[in-house]
Each structure stands twice: as structure tokens, then as C-alpha cells.
Coordinates of C-alpha atoms in Angstrom, one line a residue:
X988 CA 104.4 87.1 212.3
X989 CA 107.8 88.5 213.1
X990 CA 109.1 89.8 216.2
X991 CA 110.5 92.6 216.5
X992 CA 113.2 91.8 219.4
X993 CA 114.5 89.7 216.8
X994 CA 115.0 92.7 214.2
X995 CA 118.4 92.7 212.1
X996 CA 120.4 96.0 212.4
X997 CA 120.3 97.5 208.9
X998 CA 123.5 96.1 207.2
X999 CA 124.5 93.3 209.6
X1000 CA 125.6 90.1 209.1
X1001 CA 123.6 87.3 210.2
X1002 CA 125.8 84.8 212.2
X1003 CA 127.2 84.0 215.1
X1004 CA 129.7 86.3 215.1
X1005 CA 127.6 89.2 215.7
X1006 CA 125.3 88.0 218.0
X1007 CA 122.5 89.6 216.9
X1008 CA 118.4 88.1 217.0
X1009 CA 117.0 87.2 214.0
X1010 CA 113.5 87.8 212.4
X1011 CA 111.9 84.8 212.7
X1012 CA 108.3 83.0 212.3
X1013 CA 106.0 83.0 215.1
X1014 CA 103.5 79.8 215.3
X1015 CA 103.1 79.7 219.0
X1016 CA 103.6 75.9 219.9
X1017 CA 104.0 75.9 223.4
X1018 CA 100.2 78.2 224.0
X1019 CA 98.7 77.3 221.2
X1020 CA 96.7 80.5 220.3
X1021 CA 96.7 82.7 217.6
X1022 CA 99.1 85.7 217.4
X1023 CA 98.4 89.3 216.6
X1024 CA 100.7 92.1 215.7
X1025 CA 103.1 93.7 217.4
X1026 CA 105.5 97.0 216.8
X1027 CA 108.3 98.3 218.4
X1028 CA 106.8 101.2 219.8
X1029 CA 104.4 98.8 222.1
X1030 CA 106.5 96.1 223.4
X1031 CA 108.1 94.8 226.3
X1032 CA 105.5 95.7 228.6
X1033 CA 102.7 93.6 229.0
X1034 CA 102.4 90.2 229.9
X1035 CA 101.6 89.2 226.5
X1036 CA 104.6 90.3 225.2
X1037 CA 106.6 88.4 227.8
X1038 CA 104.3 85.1 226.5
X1039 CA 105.7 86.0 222.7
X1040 CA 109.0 86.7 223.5
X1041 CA 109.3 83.1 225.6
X1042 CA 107.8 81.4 222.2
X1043 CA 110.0 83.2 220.6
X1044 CA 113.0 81.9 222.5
X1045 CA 111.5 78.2 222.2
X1046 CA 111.3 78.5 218.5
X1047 CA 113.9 76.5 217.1
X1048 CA 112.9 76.5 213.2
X1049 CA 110.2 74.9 211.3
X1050 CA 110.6 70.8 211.2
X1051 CA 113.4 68.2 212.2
X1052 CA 115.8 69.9 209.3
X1053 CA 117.7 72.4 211.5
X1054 CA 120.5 70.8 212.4
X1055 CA 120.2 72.3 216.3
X1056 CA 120.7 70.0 220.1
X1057 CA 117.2 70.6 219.8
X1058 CA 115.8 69.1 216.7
X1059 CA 115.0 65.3 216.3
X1060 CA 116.6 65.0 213.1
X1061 CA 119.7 66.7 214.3
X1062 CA 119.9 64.7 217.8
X1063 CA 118.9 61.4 215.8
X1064 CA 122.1 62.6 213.3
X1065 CA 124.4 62.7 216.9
X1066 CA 123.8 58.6 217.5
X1067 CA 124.9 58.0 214.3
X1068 CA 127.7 59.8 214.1
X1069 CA 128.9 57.8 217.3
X1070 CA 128.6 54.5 215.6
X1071 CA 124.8 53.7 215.9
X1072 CA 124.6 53.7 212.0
X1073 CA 124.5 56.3 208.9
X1074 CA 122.4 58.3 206.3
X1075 CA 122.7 57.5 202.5
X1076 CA 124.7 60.9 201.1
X1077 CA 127.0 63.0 203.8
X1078 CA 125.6 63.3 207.6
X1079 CA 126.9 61.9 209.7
X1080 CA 130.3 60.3 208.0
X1081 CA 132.4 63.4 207.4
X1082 CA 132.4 63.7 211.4
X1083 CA 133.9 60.4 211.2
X1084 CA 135.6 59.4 208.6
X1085 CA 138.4 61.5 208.6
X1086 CA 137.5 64.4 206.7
X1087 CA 135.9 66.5 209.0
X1088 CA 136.7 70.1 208.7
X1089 CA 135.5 73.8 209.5
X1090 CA 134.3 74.6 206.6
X1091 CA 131.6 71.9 206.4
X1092 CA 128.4 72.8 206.8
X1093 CA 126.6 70.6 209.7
X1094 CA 129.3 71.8 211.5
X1095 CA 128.6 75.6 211.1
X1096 CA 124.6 74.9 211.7
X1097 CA 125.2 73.1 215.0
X1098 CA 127.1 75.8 216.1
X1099 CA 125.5 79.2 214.6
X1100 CA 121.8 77.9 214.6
X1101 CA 122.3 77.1 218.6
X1102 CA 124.1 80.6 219.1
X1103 CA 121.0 82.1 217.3
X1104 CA 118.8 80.5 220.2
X1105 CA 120.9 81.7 223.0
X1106 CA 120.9 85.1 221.7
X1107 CA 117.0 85.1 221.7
X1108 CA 117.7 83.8 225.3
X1109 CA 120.0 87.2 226.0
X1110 CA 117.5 89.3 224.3
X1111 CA 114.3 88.1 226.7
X1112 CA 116.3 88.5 229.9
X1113 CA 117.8 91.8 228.9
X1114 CA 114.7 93.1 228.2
X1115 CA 112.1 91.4 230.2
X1116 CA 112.9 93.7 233.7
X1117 CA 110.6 95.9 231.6
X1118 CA 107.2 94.1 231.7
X1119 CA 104.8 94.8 233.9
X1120 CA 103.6 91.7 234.7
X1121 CA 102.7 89.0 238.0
X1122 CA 106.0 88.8 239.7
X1123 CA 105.9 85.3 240.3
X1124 CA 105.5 84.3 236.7
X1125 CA 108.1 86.5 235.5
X1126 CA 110.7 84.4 237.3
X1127 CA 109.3 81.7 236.1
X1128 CA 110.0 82.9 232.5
X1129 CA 113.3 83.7 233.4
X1130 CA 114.4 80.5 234.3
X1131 CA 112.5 79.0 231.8
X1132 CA 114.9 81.1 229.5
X1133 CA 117.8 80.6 231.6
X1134 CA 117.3 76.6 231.4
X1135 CA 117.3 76.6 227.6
X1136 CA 120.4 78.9 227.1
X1137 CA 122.3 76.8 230.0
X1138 CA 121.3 73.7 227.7
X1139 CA 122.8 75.2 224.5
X1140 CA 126.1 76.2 226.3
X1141 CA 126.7 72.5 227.6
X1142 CA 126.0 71.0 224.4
X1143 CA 128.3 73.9 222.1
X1144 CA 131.1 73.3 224.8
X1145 CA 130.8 69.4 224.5
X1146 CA 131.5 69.1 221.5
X1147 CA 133.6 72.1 220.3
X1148 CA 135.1 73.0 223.8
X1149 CA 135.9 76.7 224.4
X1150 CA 133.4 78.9 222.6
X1151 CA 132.5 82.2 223.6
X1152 CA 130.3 83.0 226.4
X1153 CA 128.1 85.6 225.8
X1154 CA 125.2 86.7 228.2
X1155 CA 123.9 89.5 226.8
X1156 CA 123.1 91.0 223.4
X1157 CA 126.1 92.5 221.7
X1158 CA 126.9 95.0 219.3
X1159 CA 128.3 94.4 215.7
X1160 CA 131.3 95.9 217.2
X1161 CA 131.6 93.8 220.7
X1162 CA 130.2 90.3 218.8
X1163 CA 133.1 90.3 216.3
X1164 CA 135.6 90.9 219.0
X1165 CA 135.1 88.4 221.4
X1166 CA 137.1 85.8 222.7
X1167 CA 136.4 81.8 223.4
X1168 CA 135.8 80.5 227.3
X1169 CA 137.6 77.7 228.2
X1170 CA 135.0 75.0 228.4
X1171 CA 135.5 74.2 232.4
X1172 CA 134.2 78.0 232.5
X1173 CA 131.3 77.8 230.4
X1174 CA 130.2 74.4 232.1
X1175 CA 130.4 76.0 236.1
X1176 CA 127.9 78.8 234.2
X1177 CA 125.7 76.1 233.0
X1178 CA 126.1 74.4 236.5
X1179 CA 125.2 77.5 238.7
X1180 CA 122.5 78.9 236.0
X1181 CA 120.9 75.1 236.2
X1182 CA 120.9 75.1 239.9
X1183 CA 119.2 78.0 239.9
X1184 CA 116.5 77.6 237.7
X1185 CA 115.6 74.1 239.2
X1186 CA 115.3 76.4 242.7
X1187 CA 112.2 78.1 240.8
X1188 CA 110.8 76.4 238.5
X1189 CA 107.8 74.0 239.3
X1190 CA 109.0 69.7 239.2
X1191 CA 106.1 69.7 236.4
X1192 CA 103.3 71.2 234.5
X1193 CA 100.0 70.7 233.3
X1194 CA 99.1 68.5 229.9
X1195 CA 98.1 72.0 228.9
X1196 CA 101.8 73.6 228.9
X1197 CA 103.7 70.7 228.4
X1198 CA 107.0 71.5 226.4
X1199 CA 107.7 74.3 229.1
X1200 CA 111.1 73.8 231.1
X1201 CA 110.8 72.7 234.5
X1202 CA 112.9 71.3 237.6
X1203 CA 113.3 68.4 236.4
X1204 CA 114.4 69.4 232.8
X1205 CA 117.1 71.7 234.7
X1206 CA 118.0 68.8 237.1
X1207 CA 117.8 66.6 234.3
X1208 CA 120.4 68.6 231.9
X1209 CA 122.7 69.4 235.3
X1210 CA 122.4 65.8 235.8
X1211 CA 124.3 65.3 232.3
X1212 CA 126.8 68.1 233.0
X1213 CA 127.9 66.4 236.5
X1214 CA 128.2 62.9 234.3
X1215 CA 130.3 64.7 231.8
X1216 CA 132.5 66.2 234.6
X1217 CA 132.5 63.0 236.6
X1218 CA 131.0 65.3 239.4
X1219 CA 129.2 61.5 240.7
X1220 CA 127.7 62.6 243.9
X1221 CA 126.2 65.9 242.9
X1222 CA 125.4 64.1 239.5
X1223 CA 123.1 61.5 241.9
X1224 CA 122.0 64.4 243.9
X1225 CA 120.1 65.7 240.8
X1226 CA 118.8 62.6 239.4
X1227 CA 117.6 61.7 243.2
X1228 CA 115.9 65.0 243.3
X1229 CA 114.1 64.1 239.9
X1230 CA 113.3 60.7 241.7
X1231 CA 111.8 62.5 244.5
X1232 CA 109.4 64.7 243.2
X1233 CA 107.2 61.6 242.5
X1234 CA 105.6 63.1 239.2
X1235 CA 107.9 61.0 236.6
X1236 CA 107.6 57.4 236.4
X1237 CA 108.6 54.6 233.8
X1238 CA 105.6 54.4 231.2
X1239 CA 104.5 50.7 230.7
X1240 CA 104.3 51.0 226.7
X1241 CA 107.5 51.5 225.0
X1242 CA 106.8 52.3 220.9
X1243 CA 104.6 54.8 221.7
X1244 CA 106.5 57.1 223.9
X1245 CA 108.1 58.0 220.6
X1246 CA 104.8 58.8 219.0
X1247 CA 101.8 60.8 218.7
X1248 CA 100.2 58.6 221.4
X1249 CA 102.7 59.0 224.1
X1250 CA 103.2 62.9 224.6
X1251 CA 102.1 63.0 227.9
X1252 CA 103.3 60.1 228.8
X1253 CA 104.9 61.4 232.5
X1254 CA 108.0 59.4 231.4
X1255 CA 108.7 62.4 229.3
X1256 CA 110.9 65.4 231.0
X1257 CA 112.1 67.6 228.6
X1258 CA 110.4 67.6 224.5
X1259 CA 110.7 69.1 221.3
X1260 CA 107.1 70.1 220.6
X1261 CA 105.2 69.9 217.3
X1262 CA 101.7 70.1 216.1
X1263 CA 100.4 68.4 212.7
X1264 CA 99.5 71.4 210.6
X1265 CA 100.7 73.5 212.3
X1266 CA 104.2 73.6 213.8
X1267 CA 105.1 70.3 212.0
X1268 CA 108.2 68.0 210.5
X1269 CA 109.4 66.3 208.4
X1270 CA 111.2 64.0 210.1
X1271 CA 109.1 60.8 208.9
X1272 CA 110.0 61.2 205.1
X1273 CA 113.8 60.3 206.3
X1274 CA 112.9 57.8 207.6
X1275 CA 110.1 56.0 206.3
X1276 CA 111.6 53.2 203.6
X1277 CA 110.5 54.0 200.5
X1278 CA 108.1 51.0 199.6
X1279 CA 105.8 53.5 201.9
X1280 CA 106.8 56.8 200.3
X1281 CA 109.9 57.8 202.5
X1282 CA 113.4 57.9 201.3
X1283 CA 114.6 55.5 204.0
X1284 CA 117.5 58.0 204.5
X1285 CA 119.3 56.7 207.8
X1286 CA 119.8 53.1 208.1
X1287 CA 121.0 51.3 211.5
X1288 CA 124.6 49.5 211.6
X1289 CA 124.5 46.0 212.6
X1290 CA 127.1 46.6 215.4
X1291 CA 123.9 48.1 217.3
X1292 CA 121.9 45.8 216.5
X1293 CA 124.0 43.2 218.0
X1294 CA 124.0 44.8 221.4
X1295 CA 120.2 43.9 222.0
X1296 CA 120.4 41.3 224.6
X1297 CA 118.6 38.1 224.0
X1298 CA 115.6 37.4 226.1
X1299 CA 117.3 35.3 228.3
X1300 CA 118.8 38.9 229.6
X1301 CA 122.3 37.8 228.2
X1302 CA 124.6 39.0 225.5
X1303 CA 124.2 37.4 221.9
X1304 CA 128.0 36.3 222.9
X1305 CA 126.5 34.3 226.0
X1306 CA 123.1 33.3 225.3
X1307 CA 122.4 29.8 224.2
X1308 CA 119.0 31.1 222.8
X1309 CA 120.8 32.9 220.0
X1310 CA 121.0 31.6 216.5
X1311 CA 123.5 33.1 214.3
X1312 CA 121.2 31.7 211.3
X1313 CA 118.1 33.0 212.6
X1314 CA 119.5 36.1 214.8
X1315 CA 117.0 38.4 215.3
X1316 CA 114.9 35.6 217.0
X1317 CA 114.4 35.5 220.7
X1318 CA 115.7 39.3 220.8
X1319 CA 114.9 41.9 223.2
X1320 CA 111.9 43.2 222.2
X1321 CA 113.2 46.2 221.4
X1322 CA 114.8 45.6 218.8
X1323 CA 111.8 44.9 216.9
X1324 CA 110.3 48.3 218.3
X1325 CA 113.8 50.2 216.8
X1326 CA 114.6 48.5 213.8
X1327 CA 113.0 47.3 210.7
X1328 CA 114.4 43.9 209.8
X1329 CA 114.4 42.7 206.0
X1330 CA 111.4 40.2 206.0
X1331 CA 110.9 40.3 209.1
X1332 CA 109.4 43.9 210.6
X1333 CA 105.9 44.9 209.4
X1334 CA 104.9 48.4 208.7
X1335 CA 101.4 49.5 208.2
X1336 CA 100.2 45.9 207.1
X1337 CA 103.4 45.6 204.7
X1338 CA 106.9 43.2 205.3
X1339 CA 109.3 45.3 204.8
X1340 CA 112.3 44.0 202.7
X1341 CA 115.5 45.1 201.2
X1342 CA 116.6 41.7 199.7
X1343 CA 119.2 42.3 196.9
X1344 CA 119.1 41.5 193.4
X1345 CA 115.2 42.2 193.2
X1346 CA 112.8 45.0 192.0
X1347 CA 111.7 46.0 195.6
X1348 CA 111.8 49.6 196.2
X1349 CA 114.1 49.1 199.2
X1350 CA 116.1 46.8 197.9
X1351 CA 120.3 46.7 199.2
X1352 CA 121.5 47.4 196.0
X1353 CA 119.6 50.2 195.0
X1354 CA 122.2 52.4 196.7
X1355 CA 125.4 50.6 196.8
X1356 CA 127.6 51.3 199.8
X1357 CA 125.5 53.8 201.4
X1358 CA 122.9 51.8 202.3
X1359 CA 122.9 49.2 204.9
X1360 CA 119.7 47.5 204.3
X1361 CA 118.3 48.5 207.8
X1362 CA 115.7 50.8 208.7
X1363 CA 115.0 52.8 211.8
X1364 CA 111.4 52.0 213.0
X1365 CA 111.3 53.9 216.4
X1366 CA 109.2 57.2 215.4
X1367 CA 106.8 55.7 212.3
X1368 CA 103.8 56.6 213.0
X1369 CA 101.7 53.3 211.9
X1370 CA 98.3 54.5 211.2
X1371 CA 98.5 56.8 208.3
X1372 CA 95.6 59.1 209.7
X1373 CA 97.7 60.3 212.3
X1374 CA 100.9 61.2 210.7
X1375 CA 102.0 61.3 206.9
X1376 CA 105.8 61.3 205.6
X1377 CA 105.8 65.0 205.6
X1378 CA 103.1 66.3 208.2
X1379 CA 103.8 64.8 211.6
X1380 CA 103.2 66.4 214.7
X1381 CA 104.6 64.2 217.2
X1382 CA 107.2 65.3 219.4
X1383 CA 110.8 64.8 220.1
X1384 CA 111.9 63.7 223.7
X1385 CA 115.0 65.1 224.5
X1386 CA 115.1 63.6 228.3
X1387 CA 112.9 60.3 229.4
X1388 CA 112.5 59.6 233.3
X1389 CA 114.6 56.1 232.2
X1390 CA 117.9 58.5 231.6
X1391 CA 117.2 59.6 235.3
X1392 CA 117.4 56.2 236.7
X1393 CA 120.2 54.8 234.9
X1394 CA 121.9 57.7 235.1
X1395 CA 121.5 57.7 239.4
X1396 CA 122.7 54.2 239.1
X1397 CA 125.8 55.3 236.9
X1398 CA 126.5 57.9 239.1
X1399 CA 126.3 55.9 242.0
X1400 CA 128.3 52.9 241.0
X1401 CA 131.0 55.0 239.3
X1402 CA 131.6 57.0 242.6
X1403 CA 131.9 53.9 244.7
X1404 CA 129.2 53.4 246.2
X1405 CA 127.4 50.2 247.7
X1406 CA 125.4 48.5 244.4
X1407 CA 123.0 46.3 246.3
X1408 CA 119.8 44.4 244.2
X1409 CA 117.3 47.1 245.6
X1410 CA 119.1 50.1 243.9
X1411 CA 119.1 47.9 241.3
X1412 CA 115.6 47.4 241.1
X1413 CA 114.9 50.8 241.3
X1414 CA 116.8 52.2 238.6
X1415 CA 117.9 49.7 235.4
X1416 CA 115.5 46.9 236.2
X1417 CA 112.6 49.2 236.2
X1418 CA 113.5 51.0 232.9
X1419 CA 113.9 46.9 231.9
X1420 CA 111.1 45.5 233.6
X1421 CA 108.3 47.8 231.7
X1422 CA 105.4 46.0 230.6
X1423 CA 105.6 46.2 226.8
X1424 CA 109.6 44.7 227.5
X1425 CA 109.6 42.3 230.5
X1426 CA 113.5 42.1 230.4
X1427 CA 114.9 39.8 233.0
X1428 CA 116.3 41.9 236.1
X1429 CA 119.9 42.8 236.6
X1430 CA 121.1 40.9 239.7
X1431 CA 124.9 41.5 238.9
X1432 CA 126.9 44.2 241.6
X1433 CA 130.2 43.2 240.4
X1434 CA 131.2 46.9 239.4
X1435 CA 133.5 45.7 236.1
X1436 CA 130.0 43.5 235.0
X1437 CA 127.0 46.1 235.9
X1438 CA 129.2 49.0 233.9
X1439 CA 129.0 46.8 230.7
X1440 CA 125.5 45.7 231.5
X1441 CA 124.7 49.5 232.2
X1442 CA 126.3 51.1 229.4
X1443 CA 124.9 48.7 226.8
X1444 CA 121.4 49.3 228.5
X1445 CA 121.7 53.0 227.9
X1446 CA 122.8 52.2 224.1
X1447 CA 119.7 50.1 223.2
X1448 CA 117.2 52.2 225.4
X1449 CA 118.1 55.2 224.0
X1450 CA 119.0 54.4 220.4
X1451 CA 118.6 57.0 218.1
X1452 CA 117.4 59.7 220.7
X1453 CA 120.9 61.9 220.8
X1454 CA 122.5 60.4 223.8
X1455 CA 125.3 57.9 221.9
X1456 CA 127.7 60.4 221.3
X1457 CA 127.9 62.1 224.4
X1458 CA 127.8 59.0 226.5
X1459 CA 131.0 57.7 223.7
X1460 CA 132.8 61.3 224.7
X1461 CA 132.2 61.2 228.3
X1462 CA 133.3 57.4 228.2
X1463 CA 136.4 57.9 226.4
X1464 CA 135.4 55.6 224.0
X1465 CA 134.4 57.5 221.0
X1466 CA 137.3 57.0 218.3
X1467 CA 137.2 52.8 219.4
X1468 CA 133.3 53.2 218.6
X1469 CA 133.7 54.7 214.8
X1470 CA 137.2 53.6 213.9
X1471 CA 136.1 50.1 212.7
X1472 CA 134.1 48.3 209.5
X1473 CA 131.0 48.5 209.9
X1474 CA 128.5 45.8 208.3
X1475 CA 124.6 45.9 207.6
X1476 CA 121.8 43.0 206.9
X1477 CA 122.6 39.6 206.9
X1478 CA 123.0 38.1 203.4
X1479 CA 124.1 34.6 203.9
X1480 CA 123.9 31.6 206.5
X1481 CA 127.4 30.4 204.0
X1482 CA 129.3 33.6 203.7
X1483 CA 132.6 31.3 202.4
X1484 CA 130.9 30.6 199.1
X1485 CA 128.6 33.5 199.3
X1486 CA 130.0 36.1 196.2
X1487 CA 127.1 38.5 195.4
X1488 CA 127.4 41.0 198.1
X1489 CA 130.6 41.2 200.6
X1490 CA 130.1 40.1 203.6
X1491 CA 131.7 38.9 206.7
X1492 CA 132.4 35.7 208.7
X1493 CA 129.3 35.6 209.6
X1494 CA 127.6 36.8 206.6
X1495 CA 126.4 40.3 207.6
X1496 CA 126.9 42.4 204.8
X1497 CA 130.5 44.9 204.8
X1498 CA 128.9 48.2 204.9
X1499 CA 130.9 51.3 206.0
X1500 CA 134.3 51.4 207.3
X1501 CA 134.8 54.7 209.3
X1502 CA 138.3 56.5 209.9
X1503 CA 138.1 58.6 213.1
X1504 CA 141.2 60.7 214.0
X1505 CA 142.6 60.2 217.5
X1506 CA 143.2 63.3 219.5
X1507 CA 141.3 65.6 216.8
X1508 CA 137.9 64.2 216.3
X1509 CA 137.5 64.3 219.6
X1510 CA 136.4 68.1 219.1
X1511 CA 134.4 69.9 216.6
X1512 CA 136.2 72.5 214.4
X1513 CA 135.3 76.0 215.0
X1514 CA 133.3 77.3 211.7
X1515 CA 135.5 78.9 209.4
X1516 CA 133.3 81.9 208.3
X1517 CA 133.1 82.5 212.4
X1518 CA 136.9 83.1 212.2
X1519 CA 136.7 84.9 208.8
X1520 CA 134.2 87.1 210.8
X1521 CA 136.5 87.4 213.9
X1522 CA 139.9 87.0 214.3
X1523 CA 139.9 86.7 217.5
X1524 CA 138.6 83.0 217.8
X1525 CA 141.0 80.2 217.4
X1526 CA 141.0 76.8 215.8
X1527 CA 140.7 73.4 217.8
X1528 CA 144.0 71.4 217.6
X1529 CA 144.2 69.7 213.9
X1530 CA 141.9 71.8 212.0

């Protein structure tokens, strides 16, 4: 159904410069009933309409394919982009590899599709003063709304710095006039709107309306904002508050928090929801190999893959457990629940294999150079019943309770204070210790040691869930991260005789070598057809 808050004036232009709602597709995913229809004459006044218009506002497209902070597909795209690996054709590599420029076109969706959301956001809380409806609930709504727009304003000003901040619904007129906020501007806004909401909204909420923002999604995004900012004690504050509430906890399974069967797992904060035929994705057919039907789209670098500790809790570098001819034994067991492994994963009662030189469907040489012989294995469904390659429901966690504890301990090591083992074992060597991982305990407090041990933690815990690149930026480490050759499988135990594939001195096959630019890939260009749009908006240094 369409809404019709989200009408088009009669001749506009639909983008970012204008501001304006879109019509969009109603399929009610957060209350899971049936719509009816609306005009203009009749709404914004019941409580009804209030309930469509907040759906309306959570909508973010059909499927993983908009390329939103809010999508899987898109926040899987941000990990790889920040070194954690590639996809076969374009996305990720023109962000890093030199090229990048403001007329490409991931660029321009990231940046108009999340504008589009926060002008649904404008358009509820201009207009919702005029429902009749419990009082209560209303504000509830509001900071619901207020949540989600504060979200899309840290993410646009993370990565393309000042952008305009706009709070209300614009004319053609006003939309194509206005003017980019620095980002330390925009960010206080997303910092005093986030403390706000958390103020109101409940810590959680029933199974029933899960997908609904809470205090602990606003806690949990402020909590991200303060880390960006280096704000360390209010950044613990939030997560502590989080801690507090006594709700959230670290779920004992790990594979299936990032399934169908872990949706109300109470590790989960903050989701992307999706229902199988109804409000569904697409996500699987990207990246299911293709001996199961998929087109095995993204594949994993081996530089993450090397940052899975052995079981012995030490570093591949350290361990004497590790093998570098049989390497992916005696792993955290992680890896194995992120990454599919040439004959060596299993997938639905399968080995998968990408050996070269053969007539296997995911064979390395099938697509030469773009294809690194890797797989990600995190979100397969494995029982076809519940989820096919291009009708999944499961949803996509944006915030886990585990980036609340490790991000309490970051914020407490990095603003100086004490590090003893029982802050340890209540933030890293619980999100470690879970049942379905049973990874030795952290028992370092030397700060130099626990902020490698912590920050490679955070890569391998969170691989592939959108939290790479913004951890890289925030670290200052994003252009060492992608300016480097990267490699894929391991060909050969005798890579100095080995001629078939190149390889390194190790034998790991030379896969993509990435060319960020120092001091300009740092930032996102602003969209060209933006600034065709309206003059007004300058260009990020170097584009």
C-alpha cells in the first residue's frame, strides 16, 4: 500500500537534495498485521495511523540490496571495504583502491537512500502532534523515531563528515538551498537526541515487538558515538547502563545468533527485521557458493582469517599449536562458524571446495583475480526448509550485547582506568568464554597487550557484521588496513616451486592488492548529482 505522508510533490525530484518522502511499499514488519487503506483526507489522527507512519519510518526497502547503515548486505559490504575481504565485480574495491569518486554509485545510495529515511523520520515527528492518541505511547514513538534518525546522522557524518542537518521536512525551494554541518555539530545532535530517547524508551521489549528501538539500542549507538569521539567515560557510562538493566546477556550458541534460530536471542539489541515471504532477502544468494545455487559473491581475505587466534588463546605468530601446513587446525572455533574453508567446511551435508584446475563449480579459477577461494559461512541457513538462496527471513543484528562489553572494556582501558582480571572477566572473557567457543580467558592488563588482544577480539567476533570500518576510522588505522596485497586460499605447502597460481612465501594465494589514498579516503565524496542539484554543498578534500 502506499502512504500518503510519503507523497511526491507533482514535478519534484526525488533525492536528497530536496528532502522530500517518498511513496513507498508498506509490508508491516515490525506488527505483523495486515494493512488497509488510507487517504489524505483521514490521516494523522488516530493511533493507527501513528502505527503506519512508525512502519513507515522503519521501512528501509525490500531485501539486503539497498545499500543503507541499515541493510545486512550493505553493513556486510562496510567490513570488506576495511580489509576483511571483497566481492567478485565492484563493491567494495573502488572505496579502496584508489578510484573512488562522487559519481559512483554505492556512494550516492549510502548517502541518498539514508537521507530518504531520515526524512520519513522529519515527516512522523512533524506531523505526529496531531494524533489523538495514549500520551504515553506517543513518546514512545517519538523516540523510537528520534533513535533511528540520530543513527542515520552518526553513520552519514562518519564517513562523509559534514552533511546537512535537516530536522524537518523541506520545501523544493529550502532542500536545494541548504548548507553542510560540520560533523562535531551533527554528532552533539545525535548525542543529545540519543540521550534523550534512552530517558524514554523502555531497556527492552517483548518477543512480540522485537525490532522496535529501545534504551539500550540508543545507549548502544551513543555508546559508538562517544568511542568515535574518544568521549571514554561517558562512552562507559552508556555501555554500563546497558550492563545494568540486566535484560541482555551473552547467548551460549554462537552460529545461530546470525540465523533464523537466534532472533530472540537476548544477546540481540538492535536488528534489521525480516520475515520469509513476506518482508524477505536476498542476502543468501550472495553468499551461498555456487555448488549450492548461490553465486558465492563475497569471499573473505586471508589477512582475517589469520587473526583467529589458535585455541591455545595465542596468536598464529605465538602459538606452538599452529601449523603453517595444516593452518586452519586447532583454530578458534570461529573461524569454522565464519568461513568456509576449501575441503575443509561442510555445508548442508556437502565439502565445500574451490580447488583450482578442476570442474567444481567453485573452483579458484573460475573467476580469476576476483575471487579468493574463501567463502563467508556466518548467515547460511543449513537446513534448506528454513531459508532458500532467495527467500530468507532471518534478521540482521546491527548491535549484539558482546559490542557492549568489549566496548566498556575499551572505553575503560583507553581512558586510564584500573584493568584488573574481574573487569576482565566480565567483559572480553565472557563474550570468549561462551559455550559454543570456550576461548581461553584474557589474563593480560598490560594496556599496550590487552589493546591488541581487544581490538583483534572485536575483528573476529564481529566479522562481517558492519563494525570493521568504523573501528579502522576511529583507530586511525584504516589506509595501513587496505593499502597492502591481499592473498586468499592456500595453494601450496612448497610455494618456491609452486607455478600454477601466485602465491606467497607461504603459499597463500596473491589475491587483491588495494591502493587506499592517505588523507582523502579517509572521507566519502559527497554525490555529484547532490551538488548538480545544489550548489550550495561542497566537495570533501581530493574529490
Amino acid at each position: 500500500m502506499k502512504f500518503p505522508f510519503l507523497r511526491r510533490p507533482a514535478g519534484a525530484i526525488l533525492t536528497l537534495g530536496l528532502l522530500l518522502g517518498t511513496a513507498t511499499s508498506c509490508k508491516d514488519l515490525l506488527d505483523k498485521q495486515p494493512l488497509s487503506s488510507i487517504s489524505d483526507a483521514t490521516f494523522w489522527r488516530t493511533a493507527n495511523d501513528a502505527t503506519l507512519a512508525l512502519n513507515g519510518v522503519y521501512d528501509t526497502g525490500y531485501g539486503y540490496t539497498h545499500y543503507t547503515f541499515w541493510a545486512g548486505q550493505s553493513l556486510l559490504g562496510l567490513d570488506l571495504m576495511a580489509g576483511d575481504g571483497s566481492e567478485k565485480e565492484y563493491i567494495p574495491d573502488q572505496f579502496t583502491d584508489g578510484t573512488l569518486n562522487s559519481a559512483y554509485g554505492f556512494v550516492r545510495d549510502y548517502y541518498t537512500q539514508t537521507y530518504r529515511q531520515i526524512t520519513r523520520c522529519n515527516n512522523f515527528l512533524d506531523n505526529i502532534d496531531k494524533v489523538t492518541m495514549d500520551a504515553g505511547q506517543k513518546a514512545i514513538m517519538v523516540n523510537e523515531v528520534r533513535t533511528i534518525r540520530a543513527y542515520d546522522y552518526f553513520n552519514l557524518a562518519l564517513y562523509f563528515g559534514d552533511v546537512p542537518l535537516i530536522e524537518h521536512v523541506l520545501s523544493v525551494e529550502e532542500a536545494n538551498s541548504v548548507f553542510r554541518t560540520p560533523k562535531a555539530d551533527v554528532w552533539a545532535f545525535c548525542e543529545k537526541e540519543l540521550r534523550a530517547a534512552a530517558a524514554v524508551l523502555p531497556p527492552s521489549v517483548p518477543d512480540a515487538s522485537q525490532g522496535h528501538m529501545t534504551a539500550a539500542s540508543a545507549l548502544g549507538i551513543l555508546g559508538r558515538l562517544q568511542l568515535a569521539q574518544k568521549k571514554w567515560a561517558d562512552a562507559a557510562t552508556s555501555y554500563k547502563t546497558i550492563m545494568d538493566f540486566g535484560y541482555y546477556s551473552i547467548d551460549p550458541r554462537y552460529r545461530e545468533l546470525f540465523l533464523n534460530a537466534g532472533e530472540l536471542s537476548h544477546e540481540v539489541i538492535m536488528s534489521q527485521q525480516y520475515i520469509r515471504n513476506s518482508y524477505d532477502h536476498t542476502l543468501l544468494q550472495y553468499l551461498t557458493p555456487e555448488t549450492w545455487g548461490g553465486w558465492h559473491q563475497y569471499s573473505p581475505f586471508n589477512e582475517l582469517v589469520k587473526d583467529f587466534e589458535c585455541i591455545d588463546g595465542l596468536p598464529i605468530t605465538q602459538s606452538p599449536l599452529y601449523d603453517k601446513n595444516n593452518p586452519y587446525a586447532n583454530r578458534d572455533p570461529r573461524l569454522d562458524l565464519t568461513v568456509l574453508i576449501s575441503d575443509r567446511s561442510t555445508f548442508r551435508g556437502r565439502t565445500y571446495s574451490a580447488l583450482p584446475n578442476t570442474t567444481l563449480p567453485d573452483r579458484l579459477n573460475q573467476y580469476p583475480g576476483i575471487w579468493s577461494g574463501y567463502a563467508i559461512y556466518k548467515f547460511l541457513e543449513d537446513d534448506p526448509n528454513v531459508a532458500t538462496t532467495t527467500n530468507d527471513g532471518n534478521n540482521f543484528t546491527i548491535i549484539r550485547y558482546a559490542e557492549v562489553l568489549l566496548g566498556y572494556l575499551e572505553a575503560k582501558l583507553e581512558g586510564g582506568a584500573p584493568v584488573d582480571q574481574a573487569l576482565l572477566d566480565a567483559t572480553i572473557n565472557k563474550v570468549r568464554g561462551r559455550a559454543a567457543i570456550k576461548m581461553p580467558a584474557v589474563t593480560t592488563t598490560d594496556p599496550a597487550t590487552l589493546r591488541t588482544v581487544l581490538r583483534r577480539e572485536r575483528r573476529v567476533e564481529f566479522a562481517f557484521e558492519g563494525l570493521r570500518y568504523f573501528d579502522c576510522l576511529r583507530w586511525g588505522i584504516i589506509a595501513s588496513e587496505n593499502q597492502k596485497q591481499f592473498t586468499g586460499m592456500k595453494l601450496t605447502n612448497n610455494p618456491s616451486t609452486y607455478t600454477a597460481f601466485p602465491v606467497d612465501a607461504e603459499g597463500y594465494y596473491l589475491y587483491k592488492k588495494r591502493n587506499f589514498i592517505v588523507g582523502k579516503n579517509e572521507l566519502w565524496p559527497i554525490p555529484q548529482s547532490e551538488r548538480d542539484l545544489n550548489k550550495n554543498l561542497t566537495q570533501n578534500p581530493g574529490y
